[in-house]
Coordinates of C-alpha atoms in Angstrom, one line a residue:
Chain A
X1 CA 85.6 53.0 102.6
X2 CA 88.9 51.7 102.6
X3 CA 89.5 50.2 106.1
X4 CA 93.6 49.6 105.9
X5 CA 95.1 49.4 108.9
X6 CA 98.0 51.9 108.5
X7 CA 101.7 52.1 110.8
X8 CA 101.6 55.9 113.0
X9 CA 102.3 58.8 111.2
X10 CA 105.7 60.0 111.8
X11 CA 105.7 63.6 110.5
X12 CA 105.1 66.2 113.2
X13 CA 102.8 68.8 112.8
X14 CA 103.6 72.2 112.5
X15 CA 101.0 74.8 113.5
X16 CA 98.6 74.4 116.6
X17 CA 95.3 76.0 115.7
X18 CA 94.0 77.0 119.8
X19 CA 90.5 78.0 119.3
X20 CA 90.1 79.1 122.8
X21 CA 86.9 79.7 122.9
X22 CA 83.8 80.3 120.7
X23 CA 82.6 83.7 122.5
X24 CA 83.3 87.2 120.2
X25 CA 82.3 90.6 120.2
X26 CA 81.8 89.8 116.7
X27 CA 79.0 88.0 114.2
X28 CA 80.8 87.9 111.1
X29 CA 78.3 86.0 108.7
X30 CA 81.7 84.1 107.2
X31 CA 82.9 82.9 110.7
X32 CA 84.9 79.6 110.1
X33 CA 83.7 78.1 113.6
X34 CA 80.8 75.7 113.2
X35 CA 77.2 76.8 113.3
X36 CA 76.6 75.1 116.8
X37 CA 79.0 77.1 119.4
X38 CA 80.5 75.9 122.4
X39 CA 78.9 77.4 125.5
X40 CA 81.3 78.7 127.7
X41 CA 80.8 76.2 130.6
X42 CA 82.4 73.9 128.3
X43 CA 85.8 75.4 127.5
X44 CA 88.8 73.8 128.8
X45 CA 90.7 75.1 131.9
X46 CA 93.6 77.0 132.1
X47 CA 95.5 73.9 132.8
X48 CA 94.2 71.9 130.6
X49 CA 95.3 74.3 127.6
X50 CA 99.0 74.7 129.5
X51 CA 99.4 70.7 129.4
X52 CA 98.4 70.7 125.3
X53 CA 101.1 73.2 125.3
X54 CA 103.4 71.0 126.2
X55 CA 102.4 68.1 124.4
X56 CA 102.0 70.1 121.4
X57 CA 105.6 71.3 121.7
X58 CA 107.5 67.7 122.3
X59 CA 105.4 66.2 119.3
X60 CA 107.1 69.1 117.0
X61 CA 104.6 72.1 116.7
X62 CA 106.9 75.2 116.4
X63 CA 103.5 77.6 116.2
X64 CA 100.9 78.7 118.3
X65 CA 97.7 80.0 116.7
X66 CA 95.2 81.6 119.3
X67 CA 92.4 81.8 117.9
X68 CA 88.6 81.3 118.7
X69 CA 85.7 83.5 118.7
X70 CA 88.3 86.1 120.1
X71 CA 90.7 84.8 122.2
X72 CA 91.5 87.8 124.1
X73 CA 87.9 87.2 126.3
X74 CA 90.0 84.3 127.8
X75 CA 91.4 85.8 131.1
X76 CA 94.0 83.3 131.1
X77 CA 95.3 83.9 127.7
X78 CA 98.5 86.2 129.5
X79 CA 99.5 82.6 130.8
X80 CA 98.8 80.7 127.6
X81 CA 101.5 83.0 126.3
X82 CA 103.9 82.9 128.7
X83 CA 104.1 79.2 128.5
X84 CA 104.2 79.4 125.0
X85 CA 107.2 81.2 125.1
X86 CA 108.7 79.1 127.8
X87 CA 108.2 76.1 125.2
X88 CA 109.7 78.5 122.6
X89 CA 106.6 78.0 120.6
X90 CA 106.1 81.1 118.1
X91 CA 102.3 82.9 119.5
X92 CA 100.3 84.6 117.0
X93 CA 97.1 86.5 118.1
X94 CA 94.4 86.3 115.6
X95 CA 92.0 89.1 117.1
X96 CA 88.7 91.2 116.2
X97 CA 90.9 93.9 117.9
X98 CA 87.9 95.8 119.2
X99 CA 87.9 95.0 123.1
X100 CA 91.3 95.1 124.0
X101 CA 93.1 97.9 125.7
X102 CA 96.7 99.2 125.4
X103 CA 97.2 97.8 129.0
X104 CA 96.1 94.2 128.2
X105 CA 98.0 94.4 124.9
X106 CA 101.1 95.2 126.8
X107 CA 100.6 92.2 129.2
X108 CA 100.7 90.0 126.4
X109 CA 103.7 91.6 124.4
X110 CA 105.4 91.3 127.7
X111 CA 104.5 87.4 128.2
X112 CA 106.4 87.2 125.0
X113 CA 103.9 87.3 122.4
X114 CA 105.5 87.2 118.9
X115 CA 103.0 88.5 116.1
X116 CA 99.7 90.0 116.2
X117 CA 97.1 89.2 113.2
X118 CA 94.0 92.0 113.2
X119 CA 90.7 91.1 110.7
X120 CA 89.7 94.2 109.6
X121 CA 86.4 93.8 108.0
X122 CA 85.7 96.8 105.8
X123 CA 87.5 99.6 105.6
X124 CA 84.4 101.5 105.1
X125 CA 83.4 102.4 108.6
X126 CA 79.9 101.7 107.9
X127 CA 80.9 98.1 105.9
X128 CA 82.9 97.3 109.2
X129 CA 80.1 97.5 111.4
X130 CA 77.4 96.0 109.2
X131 CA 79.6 92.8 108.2
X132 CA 81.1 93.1 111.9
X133 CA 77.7 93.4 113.6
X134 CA 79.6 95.9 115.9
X135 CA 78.8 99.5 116.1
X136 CA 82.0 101.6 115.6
X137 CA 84.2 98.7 115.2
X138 CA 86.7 100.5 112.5
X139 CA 88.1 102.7 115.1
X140 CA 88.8 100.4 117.7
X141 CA 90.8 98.3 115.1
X142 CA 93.0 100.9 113.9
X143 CA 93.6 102.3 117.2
X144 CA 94.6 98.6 118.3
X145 CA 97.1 98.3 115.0
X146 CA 98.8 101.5 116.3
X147 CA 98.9 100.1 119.5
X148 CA 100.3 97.0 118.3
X149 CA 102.8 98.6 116.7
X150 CA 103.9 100.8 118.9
X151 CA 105.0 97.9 121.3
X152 CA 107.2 97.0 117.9
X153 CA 105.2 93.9 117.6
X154 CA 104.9 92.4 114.0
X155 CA 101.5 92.9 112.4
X156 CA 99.3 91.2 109.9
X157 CA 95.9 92.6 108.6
X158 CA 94.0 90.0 107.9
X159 CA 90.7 91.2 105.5
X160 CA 88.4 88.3 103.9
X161 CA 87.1 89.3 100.9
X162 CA 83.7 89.2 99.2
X163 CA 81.2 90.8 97.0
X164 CA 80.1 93.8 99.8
X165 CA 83.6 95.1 100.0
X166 CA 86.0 93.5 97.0
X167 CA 85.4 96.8 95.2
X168 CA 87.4 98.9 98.2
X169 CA 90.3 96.4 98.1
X170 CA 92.6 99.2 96.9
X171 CA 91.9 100.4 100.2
X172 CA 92.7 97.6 102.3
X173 CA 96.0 97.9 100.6
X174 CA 96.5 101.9 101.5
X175 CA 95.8 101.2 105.3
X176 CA 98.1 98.6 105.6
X177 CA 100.9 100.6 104.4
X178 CA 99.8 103.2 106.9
X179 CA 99.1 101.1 110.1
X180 CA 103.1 99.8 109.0
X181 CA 101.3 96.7 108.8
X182 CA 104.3 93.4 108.2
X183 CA 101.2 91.9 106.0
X184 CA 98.5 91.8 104.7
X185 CA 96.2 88.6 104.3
X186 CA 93.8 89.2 101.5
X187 CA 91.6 86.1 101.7
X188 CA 88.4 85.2 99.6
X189 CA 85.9 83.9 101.9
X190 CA 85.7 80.2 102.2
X191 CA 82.2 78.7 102.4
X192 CA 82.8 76.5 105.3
X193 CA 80.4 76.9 108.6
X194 CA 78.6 80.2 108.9
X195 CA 80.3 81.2 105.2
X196 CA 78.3 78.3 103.9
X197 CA 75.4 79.1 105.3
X198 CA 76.0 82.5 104.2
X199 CA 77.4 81.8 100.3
X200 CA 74.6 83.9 98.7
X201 CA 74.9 86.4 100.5
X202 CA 79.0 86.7 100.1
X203 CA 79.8 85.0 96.7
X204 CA 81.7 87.7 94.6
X205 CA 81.3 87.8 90.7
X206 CA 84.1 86.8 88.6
X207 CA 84.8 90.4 87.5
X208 CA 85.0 90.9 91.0
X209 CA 87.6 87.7 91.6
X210 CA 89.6 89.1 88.7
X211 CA 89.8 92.5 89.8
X212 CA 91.1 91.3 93.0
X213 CA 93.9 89.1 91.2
X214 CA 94.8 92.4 89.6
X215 CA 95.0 94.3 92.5
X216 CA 97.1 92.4 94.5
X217 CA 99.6 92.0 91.5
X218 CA 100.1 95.5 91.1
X219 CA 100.3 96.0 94.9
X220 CA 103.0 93.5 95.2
X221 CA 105.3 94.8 92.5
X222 CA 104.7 98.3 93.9
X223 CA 104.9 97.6 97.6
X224 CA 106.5 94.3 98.3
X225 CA 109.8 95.8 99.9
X226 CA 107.6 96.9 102.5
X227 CA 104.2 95.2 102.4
X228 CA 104.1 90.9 102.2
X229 CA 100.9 90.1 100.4
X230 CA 99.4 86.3 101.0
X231 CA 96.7 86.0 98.4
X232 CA 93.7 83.2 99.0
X233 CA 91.2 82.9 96.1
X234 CA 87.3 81.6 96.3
X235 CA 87.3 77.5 95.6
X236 CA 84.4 77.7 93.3
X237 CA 86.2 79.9 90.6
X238 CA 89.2 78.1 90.8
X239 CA 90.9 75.4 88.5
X240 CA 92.9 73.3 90.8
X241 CA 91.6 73.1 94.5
X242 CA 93.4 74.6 97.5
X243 CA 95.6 71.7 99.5
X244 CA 93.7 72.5 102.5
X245 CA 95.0 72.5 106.0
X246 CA 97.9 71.4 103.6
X247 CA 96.4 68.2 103.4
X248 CA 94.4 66.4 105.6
X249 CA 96.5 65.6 109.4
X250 CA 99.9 66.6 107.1
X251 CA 100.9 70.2 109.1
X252 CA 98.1 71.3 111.0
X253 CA 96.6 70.4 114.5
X254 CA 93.1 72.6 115.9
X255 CA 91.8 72.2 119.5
X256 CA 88.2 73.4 119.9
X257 CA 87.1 74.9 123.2
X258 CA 85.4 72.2 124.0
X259 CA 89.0 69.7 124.0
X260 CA 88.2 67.9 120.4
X261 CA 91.1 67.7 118.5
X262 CA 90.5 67.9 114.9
X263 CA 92.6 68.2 111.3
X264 CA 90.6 71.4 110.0
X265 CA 87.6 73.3 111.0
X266 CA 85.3 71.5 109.4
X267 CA 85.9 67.9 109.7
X268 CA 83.3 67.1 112.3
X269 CA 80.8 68.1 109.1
X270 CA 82.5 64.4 107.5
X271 CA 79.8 61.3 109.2
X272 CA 81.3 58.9 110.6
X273 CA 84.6 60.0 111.9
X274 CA 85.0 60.3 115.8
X275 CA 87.6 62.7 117.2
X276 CA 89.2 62.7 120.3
X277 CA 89.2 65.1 123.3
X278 CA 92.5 65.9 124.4
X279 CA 90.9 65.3 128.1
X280 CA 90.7 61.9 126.7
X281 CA 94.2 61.3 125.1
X282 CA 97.4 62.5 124.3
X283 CA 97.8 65.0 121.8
X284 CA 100.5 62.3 120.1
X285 CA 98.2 59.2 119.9
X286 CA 95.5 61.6 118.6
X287 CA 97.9 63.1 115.6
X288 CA 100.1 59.7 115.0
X289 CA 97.1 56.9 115.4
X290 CA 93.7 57.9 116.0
X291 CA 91.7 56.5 113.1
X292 CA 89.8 60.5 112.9
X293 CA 93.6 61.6 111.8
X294 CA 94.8 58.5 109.5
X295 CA 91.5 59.0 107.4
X296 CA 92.3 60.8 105.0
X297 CA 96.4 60.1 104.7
X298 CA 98.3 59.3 102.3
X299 CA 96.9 58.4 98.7
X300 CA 95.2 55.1 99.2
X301 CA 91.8 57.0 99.9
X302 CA 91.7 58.7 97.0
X303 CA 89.1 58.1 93.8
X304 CA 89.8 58.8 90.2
X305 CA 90.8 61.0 88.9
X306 CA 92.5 61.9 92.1
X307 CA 94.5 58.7 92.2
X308 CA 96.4 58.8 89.7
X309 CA 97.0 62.6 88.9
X310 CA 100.2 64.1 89.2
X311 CA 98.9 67.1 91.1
X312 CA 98.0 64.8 94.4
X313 CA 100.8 65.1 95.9
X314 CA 100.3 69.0 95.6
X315 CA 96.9 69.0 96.3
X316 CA 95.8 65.6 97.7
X317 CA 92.5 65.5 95.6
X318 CA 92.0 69.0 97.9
X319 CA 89.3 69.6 100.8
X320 CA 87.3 66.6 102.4
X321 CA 84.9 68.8 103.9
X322 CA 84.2 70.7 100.6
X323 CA 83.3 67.3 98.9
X324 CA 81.2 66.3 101.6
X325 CA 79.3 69.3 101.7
X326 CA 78.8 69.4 98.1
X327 CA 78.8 66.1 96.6
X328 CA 78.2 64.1 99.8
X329 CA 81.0 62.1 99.9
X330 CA 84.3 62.8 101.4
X331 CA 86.3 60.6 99.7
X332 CA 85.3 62.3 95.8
X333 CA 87.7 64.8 94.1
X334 CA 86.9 67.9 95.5
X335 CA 84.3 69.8 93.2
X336 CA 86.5 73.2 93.1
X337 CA 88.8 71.1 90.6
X338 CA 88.9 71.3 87.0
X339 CA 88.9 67.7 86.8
X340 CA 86.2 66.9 89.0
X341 CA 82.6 65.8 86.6
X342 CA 81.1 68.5 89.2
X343 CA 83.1 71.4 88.7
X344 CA 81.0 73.2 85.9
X345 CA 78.1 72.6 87.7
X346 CA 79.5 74.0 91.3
X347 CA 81.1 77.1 89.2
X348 CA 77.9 78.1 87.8
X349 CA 76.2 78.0 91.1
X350 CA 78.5 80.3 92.0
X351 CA 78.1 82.7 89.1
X352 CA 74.2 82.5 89.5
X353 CA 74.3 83.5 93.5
X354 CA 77.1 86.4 92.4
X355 CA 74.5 87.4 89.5
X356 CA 71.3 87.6 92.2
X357 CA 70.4 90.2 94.9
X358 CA 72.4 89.3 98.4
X359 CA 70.1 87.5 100.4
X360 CA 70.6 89.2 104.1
X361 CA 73.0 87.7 106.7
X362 CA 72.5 85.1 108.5
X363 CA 75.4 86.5 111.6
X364 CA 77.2 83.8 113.6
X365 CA 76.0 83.8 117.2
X366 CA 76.2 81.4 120.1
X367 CA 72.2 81.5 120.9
X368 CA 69.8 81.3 117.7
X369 CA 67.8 83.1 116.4
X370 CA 70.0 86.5 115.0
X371 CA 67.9 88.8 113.4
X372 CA 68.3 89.4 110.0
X373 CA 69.6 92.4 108.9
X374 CA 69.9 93.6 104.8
X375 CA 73.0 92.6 103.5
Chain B
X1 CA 120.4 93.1 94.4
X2 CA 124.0 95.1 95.4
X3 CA 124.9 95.8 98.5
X4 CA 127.0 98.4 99.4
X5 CA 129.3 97.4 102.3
X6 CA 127.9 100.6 104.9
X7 CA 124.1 99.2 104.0
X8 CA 123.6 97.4 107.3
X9 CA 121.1 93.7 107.6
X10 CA 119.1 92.6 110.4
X11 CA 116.5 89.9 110.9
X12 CA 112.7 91.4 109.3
X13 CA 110.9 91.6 112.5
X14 CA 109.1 88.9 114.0
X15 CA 111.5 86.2 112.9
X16 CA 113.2 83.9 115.4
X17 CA 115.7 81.1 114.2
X18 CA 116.2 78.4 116.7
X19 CA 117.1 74.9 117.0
X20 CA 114.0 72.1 117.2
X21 CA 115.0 68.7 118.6
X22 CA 112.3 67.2 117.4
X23 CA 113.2 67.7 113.6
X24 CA 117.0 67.7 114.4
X25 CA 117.4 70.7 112.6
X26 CA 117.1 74.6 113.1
X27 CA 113.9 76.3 111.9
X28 CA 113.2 80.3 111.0
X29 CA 109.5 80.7 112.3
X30 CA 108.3 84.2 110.7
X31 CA 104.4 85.4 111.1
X32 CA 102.4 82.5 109.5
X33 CA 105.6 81.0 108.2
X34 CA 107.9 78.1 108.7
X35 CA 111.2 77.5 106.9
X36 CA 114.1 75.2 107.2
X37 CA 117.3 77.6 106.6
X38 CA 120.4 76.0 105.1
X39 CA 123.2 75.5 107.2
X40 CA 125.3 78.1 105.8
X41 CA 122.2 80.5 106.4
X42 CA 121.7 79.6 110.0
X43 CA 125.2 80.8 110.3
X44 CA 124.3 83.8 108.3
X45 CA 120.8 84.9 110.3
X46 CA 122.8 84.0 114.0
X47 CA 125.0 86.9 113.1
X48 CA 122.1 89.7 112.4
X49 CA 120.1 89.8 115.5
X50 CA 121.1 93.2 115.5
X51 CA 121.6 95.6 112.2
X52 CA 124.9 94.7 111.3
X53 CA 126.7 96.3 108.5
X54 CA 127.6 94.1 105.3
X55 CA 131.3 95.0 105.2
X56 CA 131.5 93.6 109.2
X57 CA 129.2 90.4 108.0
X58 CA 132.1 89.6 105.7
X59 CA 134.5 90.2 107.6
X60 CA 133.4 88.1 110.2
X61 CA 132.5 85.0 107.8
X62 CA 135.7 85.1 106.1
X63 CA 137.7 85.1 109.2
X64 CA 135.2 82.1 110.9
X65 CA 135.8 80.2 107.5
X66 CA 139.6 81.3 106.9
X67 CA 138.2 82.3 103.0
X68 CA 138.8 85.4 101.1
X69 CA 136.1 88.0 101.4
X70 CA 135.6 88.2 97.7
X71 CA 134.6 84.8 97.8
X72 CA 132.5 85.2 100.7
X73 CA 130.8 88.4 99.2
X74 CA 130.0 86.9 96.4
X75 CA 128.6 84.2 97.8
X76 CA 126.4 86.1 100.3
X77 CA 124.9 88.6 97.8
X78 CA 123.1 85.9 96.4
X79 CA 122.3 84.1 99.3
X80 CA 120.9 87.7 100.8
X81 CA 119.1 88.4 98.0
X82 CA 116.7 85.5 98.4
X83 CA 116.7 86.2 102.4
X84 CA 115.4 89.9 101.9
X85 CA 113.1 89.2 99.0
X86 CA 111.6 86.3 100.9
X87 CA 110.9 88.9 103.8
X88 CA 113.4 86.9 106.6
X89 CA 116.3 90.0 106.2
X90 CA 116.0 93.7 106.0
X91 CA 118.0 96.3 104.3
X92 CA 118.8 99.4 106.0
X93 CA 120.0 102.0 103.8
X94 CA 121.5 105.6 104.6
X95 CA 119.7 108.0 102.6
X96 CA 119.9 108.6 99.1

């Protein structure tokens, strides 16, 4: 552990992940949240969420991410906009899409909200509902992207990928170019949370990963006048690792319901490390000083051969969480690299869950235990 | 890229441009995207809230900047080019 007491950070951050509360319609078996959900009792108020507005805005974060579970079951998520706007912070909606009406939509457009970003799950109707764990979820979804676009708001698909519906990825293309979708996110699942817990059950083949890389290529050149394509690949079949969160307390602020302000998702899975509520503190001690956000800054933290490679500045030695998780320590290169002494060992772990039968789901819910459906 | 001077530019939707004190600079915040436009941009995306057509976006820069509009369009073309293929500007074209 290196201990050095370190002067603030002076960068801002850029994006405020709001994860507004836990509750969804929804039991995706990939679900970044952690596996133990915040109850609803424990969500912040109204005005506590309008006050991190505010601080989020005068320490520098130009974007708004609502997110959760599905933000929408807020009831107060109209205001949250509104001030948003009134801060001139940029709102994006990341919904499930599948319990909101036209009416409610129209609140929000009106309260100023700036882009909407729809998961679509499958875009098999059966696929949908099986990874969705919602009965006739497909429908809702689309009817919500024509809805969104019929207020003339910008729209992103968002579809994460994996081994029970890469092979209709061709498809996700087709009805993003007919919803008039803005873009499309076509993000490999990244085993974090529920994913983790889930990473037999989800882990493509490599065929499958290269396939994808092909399919997005070709969609690109063909549509990319019309269609912006963001591309995310799986970790463990990767050479150099993802710079997640753009490194560690570098771009990125989250807010849990619950008031804990942390880097990424997953930190509170790294021992040790003890992050504050913003009932607590201000949202600018908590980014600049608190010892939860310093950890991992800068390149003083780093082992070999993360310390001295000329990528670390690209990817600082990529995710903390990841090397926890798999190496059980945070500090390690993260295993996803080509350079790590793990990385042929954490790439044919992969290949031998893609080569076996899915194990079935395990879905995300608040209250244990889900039962198991086949995968 | 060419542009012709009817084909008329506008901001891709769901970008906003606007000053941030905190940076002292202006930002272009797009879905899931933050840039930091040049100056000479800034001045550029200002002027296309609405569709405007090329021919009045030269105009208009030339006589801002008292330059010939040859320079100016030869300047922008390039500078438009990277706008529309990073998905900031659109093109609106007549038909074929």
């Amino acid at each position: 552990m290196n201990a050095i007491p370190r002067e603030p950070w002076r960068e801002p951050p850029i994006g405020l992940l709001a994860e507004l509360t836990h509750r969804c319609p929804l039991a995706c078996p990939y679900c970044s949240n952690p596996l133990e959900l915040t109850a609803r009792e424990r969500e912040l108020s109204t005005e506590v969420w309008l006050r991190v507005l505010e601080e989020a805005a005068a320490l520098g974060v130009l974007q708004l991410h609502l997110s959760g579970g599905e933000p929408t079951l807020r009831t107060d998520l109209e205001a949250i906009v509104a001030r948003a706007r009134a801060l001139e912070l940029y709102s994006n909606l990341i919904t499930a899409g599948v319990g909101v009406s036209e009416r409610r939509l129209e609140a929000l457009a009106k309260a100023g909200l700036d882009h909407v970003q729809l998961s679509v799950q499958d875009v098999d109707p059966e696929g949908c509902d099986r990874i969705g764990g919602f009965k006739g979820s497909l429908a809702r979804k689309v009817a919500f992207a024509r809805a969104v676009r019929a207020l003339g708001l910008p729209l992103t698909l968002n579809a994460v990928v994996h081994r029970h519906n890469l092979d209709r990825l061709e498809r996700f293309v087709e009805l993003a170019l007919e919803l008039e979708a803005d873009r499309l996110e076509v993000a490999h699942v990244q085993y974090y949370g529920w994913a983790l817990a889930n990473r037999a059950a989800l882990m493509p083949t490599r065929a499958q990963l290269d396939r994808s890389v092909e399919i997005v290529k070709a969609a690109r050149e063909r549509y990319g006048d019309r269609l912006l394509i963001d591309f995310v690949v799986p970790d463990y079949y990767a050479t150099h690792p993802k710079p997640c969160a753009s490194g560690w307390g570098r771009a990125v602020i989250l807010v849990a319901p619950d008031g804990r302000v942390l880097p990424c998702h997953a930190a509170p899975t790294i021992p040790g490390l003890d992050f504050p509520s913003v009932k607590d503190r201000p949202l600018a001690w908590i980014w600049h000083e608190s010892p939860a956000f310093q950890r991992f800054r800068g390149f003083e933290w780093m082992q070999e051969p993360c310390r001295s490679c000329p990528r670390r500045e690209i990817d600082f030695g990529g995710c903390r969480c990841q090397a926890m998780q798999l190496l059980g320590d945070p500090e390690a290169t993260d295993p996803a690299c080509s350079l790590s002494p793990h990385h042929a060992r954490i790439r044919a772990l992969a290949e031998a869950e893609a080569a076996s039968a899915p194990p079935p789901f395990r879905y995300r819910r608040l209250a244990e235990p889900a039962a198991a459906v086949p995968a | 890229m060419s542009l012709a001077p009817e084909d008329r530019l506008v901001l891709a939707r769901g970008v906003r441009v606007r000053f941030d004190p905190v940076r002292n600079c202006h930002v272009l915040l797009a879905p899931e995207r933050v840039l930091f436009p040049c100056p000479t941009s800034v001045e550029i995306l200002g002027r296309l809230a609405e569709p405007r057509p090329f021919a009045e976006l030269v105009a208009g820069l030339a006589a801002e900047f008292d330059a010939p509009e040859e320079e100016i369009r030869a300047d922008l073309e390039g500078l438009l080019a990277d706008l529309v293929a990073q998905h900031v500007v659109r093109v609106e074209r007549r038909g074929p």
